[in-house]
Coordinates of C-alpha atoms in Angstrom, one line a residue:
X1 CA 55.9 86.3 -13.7
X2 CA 56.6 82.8 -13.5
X3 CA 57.8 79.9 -15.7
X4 CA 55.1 76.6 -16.5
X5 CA 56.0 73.7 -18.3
X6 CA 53.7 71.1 -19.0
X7 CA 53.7 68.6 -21.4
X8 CA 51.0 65.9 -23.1
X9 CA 52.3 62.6 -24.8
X10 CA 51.3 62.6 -28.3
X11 CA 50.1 59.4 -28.3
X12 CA 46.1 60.1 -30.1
X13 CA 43.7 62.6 -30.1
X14 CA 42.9 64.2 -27.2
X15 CA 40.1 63.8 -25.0
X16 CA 37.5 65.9 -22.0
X17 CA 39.5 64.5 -19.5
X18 CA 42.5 66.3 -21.2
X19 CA 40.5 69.4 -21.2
X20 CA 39.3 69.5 -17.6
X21 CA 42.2 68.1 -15.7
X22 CA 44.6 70.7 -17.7
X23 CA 44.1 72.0 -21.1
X24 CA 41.6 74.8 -20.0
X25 CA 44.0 76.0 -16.6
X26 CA 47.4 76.4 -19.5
X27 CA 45.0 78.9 -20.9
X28 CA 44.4 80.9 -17.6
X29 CA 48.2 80.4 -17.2
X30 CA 49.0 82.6 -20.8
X31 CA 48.4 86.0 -19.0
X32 CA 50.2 85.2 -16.2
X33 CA 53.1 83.4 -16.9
X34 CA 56.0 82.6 -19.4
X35 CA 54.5 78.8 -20.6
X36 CA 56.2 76.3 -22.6
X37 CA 54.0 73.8 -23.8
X38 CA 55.4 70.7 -25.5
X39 CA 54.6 67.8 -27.3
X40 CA 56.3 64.9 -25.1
X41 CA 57.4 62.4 -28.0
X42 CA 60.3 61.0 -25.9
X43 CA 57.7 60.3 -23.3
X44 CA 55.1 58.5 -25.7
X45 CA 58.4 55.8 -26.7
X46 CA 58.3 54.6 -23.0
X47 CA 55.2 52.6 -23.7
X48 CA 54.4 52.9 -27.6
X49 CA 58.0 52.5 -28.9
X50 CA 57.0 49.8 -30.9
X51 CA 55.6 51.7 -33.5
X52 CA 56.4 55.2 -33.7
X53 CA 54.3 55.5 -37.2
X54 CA 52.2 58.1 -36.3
X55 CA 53.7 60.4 -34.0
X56 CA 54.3 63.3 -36.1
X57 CA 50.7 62.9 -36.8
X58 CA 49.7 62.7 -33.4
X59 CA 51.8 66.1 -32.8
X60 CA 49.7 68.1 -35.6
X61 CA 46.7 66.8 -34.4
X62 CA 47.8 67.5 -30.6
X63 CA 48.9 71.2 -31.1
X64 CA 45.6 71.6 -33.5
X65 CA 43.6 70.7 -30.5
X66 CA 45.6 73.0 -27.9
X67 CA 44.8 76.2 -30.3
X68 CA 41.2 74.9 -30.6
X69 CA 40.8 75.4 -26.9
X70 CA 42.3 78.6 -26.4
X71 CA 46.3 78.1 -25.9
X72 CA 47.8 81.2 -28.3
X73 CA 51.4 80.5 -30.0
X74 CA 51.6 84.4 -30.1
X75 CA 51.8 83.7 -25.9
X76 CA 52.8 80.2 -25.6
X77 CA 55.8 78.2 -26.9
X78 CA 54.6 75.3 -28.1
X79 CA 57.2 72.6 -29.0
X80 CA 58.4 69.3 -29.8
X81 CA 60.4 67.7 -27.1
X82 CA 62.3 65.4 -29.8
X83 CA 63.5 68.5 -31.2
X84 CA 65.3 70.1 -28.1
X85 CA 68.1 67.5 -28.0
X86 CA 69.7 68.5 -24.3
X87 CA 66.5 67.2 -23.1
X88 CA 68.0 63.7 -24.0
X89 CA 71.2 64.9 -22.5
X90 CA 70.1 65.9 -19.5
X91 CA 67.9 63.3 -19.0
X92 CA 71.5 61.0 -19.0
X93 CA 73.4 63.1 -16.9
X94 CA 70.2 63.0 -14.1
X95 CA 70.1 59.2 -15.0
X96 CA 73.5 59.0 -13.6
X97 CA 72.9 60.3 -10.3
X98 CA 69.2 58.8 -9.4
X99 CA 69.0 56.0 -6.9
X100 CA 66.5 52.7 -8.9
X101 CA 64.8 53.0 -5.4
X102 CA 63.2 56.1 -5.9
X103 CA 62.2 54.9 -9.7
X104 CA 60.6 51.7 -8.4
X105 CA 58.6 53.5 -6.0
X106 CA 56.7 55.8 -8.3
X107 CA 53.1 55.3 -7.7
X108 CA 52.1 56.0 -11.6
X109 CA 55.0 53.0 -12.1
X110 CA 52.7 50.5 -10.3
X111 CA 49.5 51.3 -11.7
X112 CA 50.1 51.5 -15.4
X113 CA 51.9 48.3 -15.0
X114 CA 48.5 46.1 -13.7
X115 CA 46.3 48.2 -16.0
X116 CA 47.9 48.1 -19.1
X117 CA 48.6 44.5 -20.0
X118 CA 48.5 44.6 -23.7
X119 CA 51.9 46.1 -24.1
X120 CA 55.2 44.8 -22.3
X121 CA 56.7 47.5 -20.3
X122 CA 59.6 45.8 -18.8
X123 CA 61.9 48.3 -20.0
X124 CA 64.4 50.8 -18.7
X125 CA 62.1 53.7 -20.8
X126 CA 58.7 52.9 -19.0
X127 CA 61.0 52.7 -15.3
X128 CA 62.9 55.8 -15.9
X129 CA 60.5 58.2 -17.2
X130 CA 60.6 60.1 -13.9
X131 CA 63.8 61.1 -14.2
X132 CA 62.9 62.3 -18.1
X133 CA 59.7 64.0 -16.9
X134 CA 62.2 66.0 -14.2
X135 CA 65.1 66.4 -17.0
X136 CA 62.1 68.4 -18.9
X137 CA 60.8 70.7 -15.9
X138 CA 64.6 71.6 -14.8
X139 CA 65.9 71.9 -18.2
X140 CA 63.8 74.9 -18.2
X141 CA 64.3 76.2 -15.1
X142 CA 60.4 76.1 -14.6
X143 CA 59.5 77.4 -11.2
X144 CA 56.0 76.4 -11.7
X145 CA 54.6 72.7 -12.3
X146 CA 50.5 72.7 -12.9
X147 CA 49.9 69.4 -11.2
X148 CA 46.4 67.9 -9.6
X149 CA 46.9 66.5 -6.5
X150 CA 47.9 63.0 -7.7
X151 CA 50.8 64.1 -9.4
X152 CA 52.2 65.8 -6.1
X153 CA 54.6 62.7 -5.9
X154 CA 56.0 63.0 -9.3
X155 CA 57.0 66.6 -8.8
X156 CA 58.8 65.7 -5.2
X157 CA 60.7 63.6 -7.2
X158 CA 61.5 66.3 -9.7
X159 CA 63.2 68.3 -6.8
X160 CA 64.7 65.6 -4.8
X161 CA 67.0 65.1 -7.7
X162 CA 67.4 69.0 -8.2
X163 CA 68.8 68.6 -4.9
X164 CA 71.0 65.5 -5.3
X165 CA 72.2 67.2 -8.6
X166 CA 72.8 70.5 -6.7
X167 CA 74.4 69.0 -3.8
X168 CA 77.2 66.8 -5.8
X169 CA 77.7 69.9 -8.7
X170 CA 76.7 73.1 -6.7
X171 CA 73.4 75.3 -7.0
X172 CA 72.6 74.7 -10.9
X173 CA 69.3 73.7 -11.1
X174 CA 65.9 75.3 -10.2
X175 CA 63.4 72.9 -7.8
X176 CA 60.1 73.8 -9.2
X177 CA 57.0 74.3 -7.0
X178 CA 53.6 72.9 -7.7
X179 CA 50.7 74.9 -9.1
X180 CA 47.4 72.9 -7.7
X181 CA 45.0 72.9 -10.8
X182 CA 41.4 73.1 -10.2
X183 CA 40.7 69.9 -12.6
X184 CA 37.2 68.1 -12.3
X185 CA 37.5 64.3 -12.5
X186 CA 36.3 63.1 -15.8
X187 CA 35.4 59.5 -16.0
X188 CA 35.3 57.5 -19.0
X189 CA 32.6 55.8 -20.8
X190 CA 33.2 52.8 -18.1
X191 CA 33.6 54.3 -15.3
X192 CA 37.5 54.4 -15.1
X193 CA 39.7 57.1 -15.5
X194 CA 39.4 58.7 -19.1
X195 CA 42.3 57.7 -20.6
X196 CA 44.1 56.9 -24.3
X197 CA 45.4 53.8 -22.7
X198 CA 42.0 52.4 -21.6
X199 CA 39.8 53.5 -24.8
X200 CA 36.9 55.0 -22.6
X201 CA 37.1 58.4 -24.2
X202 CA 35.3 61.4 -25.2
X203 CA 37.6 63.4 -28.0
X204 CA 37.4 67.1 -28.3
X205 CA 35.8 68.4 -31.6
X206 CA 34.0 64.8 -31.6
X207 CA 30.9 64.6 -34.0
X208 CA 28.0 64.5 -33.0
X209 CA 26.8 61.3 -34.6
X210 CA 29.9 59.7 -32.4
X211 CA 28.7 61.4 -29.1
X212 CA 25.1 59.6 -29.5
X213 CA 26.3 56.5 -29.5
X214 CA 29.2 57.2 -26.9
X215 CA 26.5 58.8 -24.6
X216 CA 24.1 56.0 -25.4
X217 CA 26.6 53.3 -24.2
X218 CA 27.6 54.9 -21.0
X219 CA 27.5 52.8 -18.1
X220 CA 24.5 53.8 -15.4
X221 CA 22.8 52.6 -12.0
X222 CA 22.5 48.9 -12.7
X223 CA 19.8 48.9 -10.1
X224 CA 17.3 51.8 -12.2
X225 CA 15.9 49.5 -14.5
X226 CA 12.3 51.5 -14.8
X227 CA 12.4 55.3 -15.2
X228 CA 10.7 55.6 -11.7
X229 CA 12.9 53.2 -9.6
X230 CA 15.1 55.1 -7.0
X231 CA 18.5 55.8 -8.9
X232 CA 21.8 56.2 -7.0
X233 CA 23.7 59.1 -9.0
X234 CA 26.8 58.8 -6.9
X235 CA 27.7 55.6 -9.0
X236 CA 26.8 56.8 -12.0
X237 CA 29.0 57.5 -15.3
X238 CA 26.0 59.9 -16.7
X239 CA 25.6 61.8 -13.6
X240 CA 29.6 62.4 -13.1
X241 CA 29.2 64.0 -16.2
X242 CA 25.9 66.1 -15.5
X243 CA 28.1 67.4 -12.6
X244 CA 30.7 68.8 -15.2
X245 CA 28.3 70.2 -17.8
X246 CA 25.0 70.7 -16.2
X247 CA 24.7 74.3 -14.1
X248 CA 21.4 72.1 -12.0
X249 CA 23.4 68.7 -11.5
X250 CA 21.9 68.9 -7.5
X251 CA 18.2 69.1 -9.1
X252 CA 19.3 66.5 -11.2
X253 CA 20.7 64.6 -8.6
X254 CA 17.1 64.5 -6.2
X255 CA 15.5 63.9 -9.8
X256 CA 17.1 60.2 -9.8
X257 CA 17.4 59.8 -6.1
X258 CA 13.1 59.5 -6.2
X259 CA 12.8 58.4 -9.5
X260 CA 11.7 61.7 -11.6
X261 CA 13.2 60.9 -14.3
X262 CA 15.2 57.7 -16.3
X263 CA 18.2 57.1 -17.9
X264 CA 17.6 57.5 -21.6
X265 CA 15.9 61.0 -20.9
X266 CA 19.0 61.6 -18.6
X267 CA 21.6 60.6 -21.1
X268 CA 19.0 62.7 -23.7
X269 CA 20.1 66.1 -22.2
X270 CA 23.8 65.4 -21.2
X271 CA 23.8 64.9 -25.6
X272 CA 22.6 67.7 -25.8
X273 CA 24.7 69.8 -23.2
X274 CA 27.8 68.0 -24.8
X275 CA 26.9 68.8 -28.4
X276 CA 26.5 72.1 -27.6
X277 CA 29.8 72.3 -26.0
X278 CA 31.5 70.4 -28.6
X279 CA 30.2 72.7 -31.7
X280 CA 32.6 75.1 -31.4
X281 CA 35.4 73.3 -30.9
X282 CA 34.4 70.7 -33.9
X283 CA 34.2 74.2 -36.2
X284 CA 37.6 75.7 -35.3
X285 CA 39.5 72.3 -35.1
X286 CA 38.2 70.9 -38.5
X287 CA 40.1 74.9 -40.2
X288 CA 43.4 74.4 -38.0
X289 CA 43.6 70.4 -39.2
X290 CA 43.2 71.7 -42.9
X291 CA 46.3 74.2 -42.9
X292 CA 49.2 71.7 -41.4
X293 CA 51.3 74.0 -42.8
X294 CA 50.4 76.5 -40.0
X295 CA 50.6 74.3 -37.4
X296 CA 54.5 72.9 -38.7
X297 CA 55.5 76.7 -38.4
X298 CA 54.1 77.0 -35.2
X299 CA 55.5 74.0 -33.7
X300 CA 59.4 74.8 -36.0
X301 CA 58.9 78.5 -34.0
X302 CA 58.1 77.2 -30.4
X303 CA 61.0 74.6 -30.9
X304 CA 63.7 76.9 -31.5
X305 CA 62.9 79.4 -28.9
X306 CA 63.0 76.1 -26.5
X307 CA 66.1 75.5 -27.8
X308 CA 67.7 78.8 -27.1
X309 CA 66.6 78.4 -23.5
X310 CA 67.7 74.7 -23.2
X311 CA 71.0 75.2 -24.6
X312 CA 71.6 77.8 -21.6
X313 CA 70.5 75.8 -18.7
X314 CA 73.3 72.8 -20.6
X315 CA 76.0 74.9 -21.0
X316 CA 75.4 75.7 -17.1
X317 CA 75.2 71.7 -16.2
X318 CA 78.0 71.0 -18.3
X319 CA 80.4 73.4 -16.7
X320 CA 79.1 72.2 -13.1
X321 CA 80.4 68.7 -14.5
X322 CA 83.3 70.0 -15.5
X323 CA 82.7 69.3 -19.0
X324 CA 83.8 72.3 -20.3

């Protein structure tokens, strides 16, 4: 049995894109491994630290949708990052010993600073968070990183300072290996990513009345303008999401390709096939939300146990450093 740690920012509800790229593999991962799941508030400060208002908020909400989809306290630790102070700690002492180079080279780095313009992210935070992101996987000792194949860099980085660490202090920390995720690419409403940042997305437990008129404004083939012109499904945001939800996307597919059917009648069944998928989720979610209480104790229990192991993995840095 292995160690996972994984970690979402808690920075608004959660979303499909969530759910297919990693929320449902953490629940495959229960029976299998020892998983420590947390709620990454130091991470949501490297872009939103100008208002930090509603992140306990955006924690309750967070963990409520985690139980919704299956992830079970009794077999996860679910924490609060902010709450485990040596991840702070050990985030400076990794700090110390990172070259800017391999900062500035980060391919996330580049991309969130030409798409997200509204917020100014020249700050130390948004450069550094690599090395915070690593100070979280090896304070653990996690040997097992769920990543999709675009995060394969981040996690090379997470062990090429395990190994400068190591090399200057002796064999202390643990250089995690990826887990590849089977995650299906969920685009959002306008044909980008599904993202928080970009405001293209579909939340989990969403109502119904909001999924019409999500569904309804979806981008589609700009060149279907009558139901029986030729339709290119490739390009379009409907279809990407019959290919998630719909068992006969490849009938579907032809369907458009010769013009069998048009887009409100398309975007008619993928309503349907997300309302049914959403039911459940809406039912459970809406009980968990009502009884914060619960979800404070679960979150006060997952934090203390991830203290106990963080406090370990410190005392073992801070005697490498001669600290002690």
């Amino acid at each position: 049995m292995g160690r996972v740690l994984s970690g979402i920012r808690p920075t608004g509800r959660l979303h499909l894109g969530h759910y297919f790229g990693a929320l449902r593999n953490w629940v495959e991962f229960q029976n299998e491994c020892e998983c420590y799941y947390m709620s990454a508030d130091w991470h949501a400060l490297t872009t939103d630290y100008a208002d930090t208002s509603k992140l306990d908020e955006n924690t309750l909400e967070m963990v409520a949708d985690w139980i919704t989809v299956g992830i079970d306290p009794e077999k996860s630790v679910l924490f609060k990052q902010s709450r485990v102070l040596q991840h702070s700690e050990l985030f400076l002492v990794l700090s110390m010993i990172t070259p800017l180079s391999w900062l500035q080279r980060c391919p996330t780095y580049k991309e969130q600073r030409n798409e997200i313009k509204n917020k100014d992210l020249n700050n130390y935070g948004f450069l550094g968070y690599p090395i915070l992101m690593s100070a979280d996987i090896l304070l653990y000792k996690a040997d097992i990183v769920p990543v999709g194949k675009d995060q394969l860099s981040h996690l090379e980085l997470t062990r090429e300072i395990a190994r400068r660490f190591n090399n200057f202090y002796g064999n202390i920390l643990v250089e995690p290996r990826e887990k590849l995720t089977k995650a299906a690419r969920v685009p959002g409403l306008d044909g980008r990513k599904m993202s928080k940042s970009y405001g293209n997305s579909i939340l989990l437990g969403e109502s119904d009345d909001i999924l019409k008129d999500k569904v309804k404004n979806m981008f589609t083939d700009p060149l279907k303008i009558k139901k029986d012109d030729s339709g290119h499904p490739r390009g379009c945001v409907v279809f990407a999401f019959h290919e998630i939800f719909n068992k006969e996307c490849k009938k579907r597919e032809k369907e458009c390709e010769v013009g069998a059917i048009g887009c409100v009648a398309c975007k008619k069944q993928l309503m349907e096939m997300l309302s049914e998928f959403m039911k459940p989720l809406t039912e459970k979610r809406k009980d968990l939300i009502a009884d914060k209480a619960y979800l404070e104790n679960v979150i006060d229990t997952g934090s203390q146990k991830a203290v106990e192991i963080a406090q370990e993995t410190m005392r073992e840095v801070r005697r490498a450093l001669k600290f002690l």
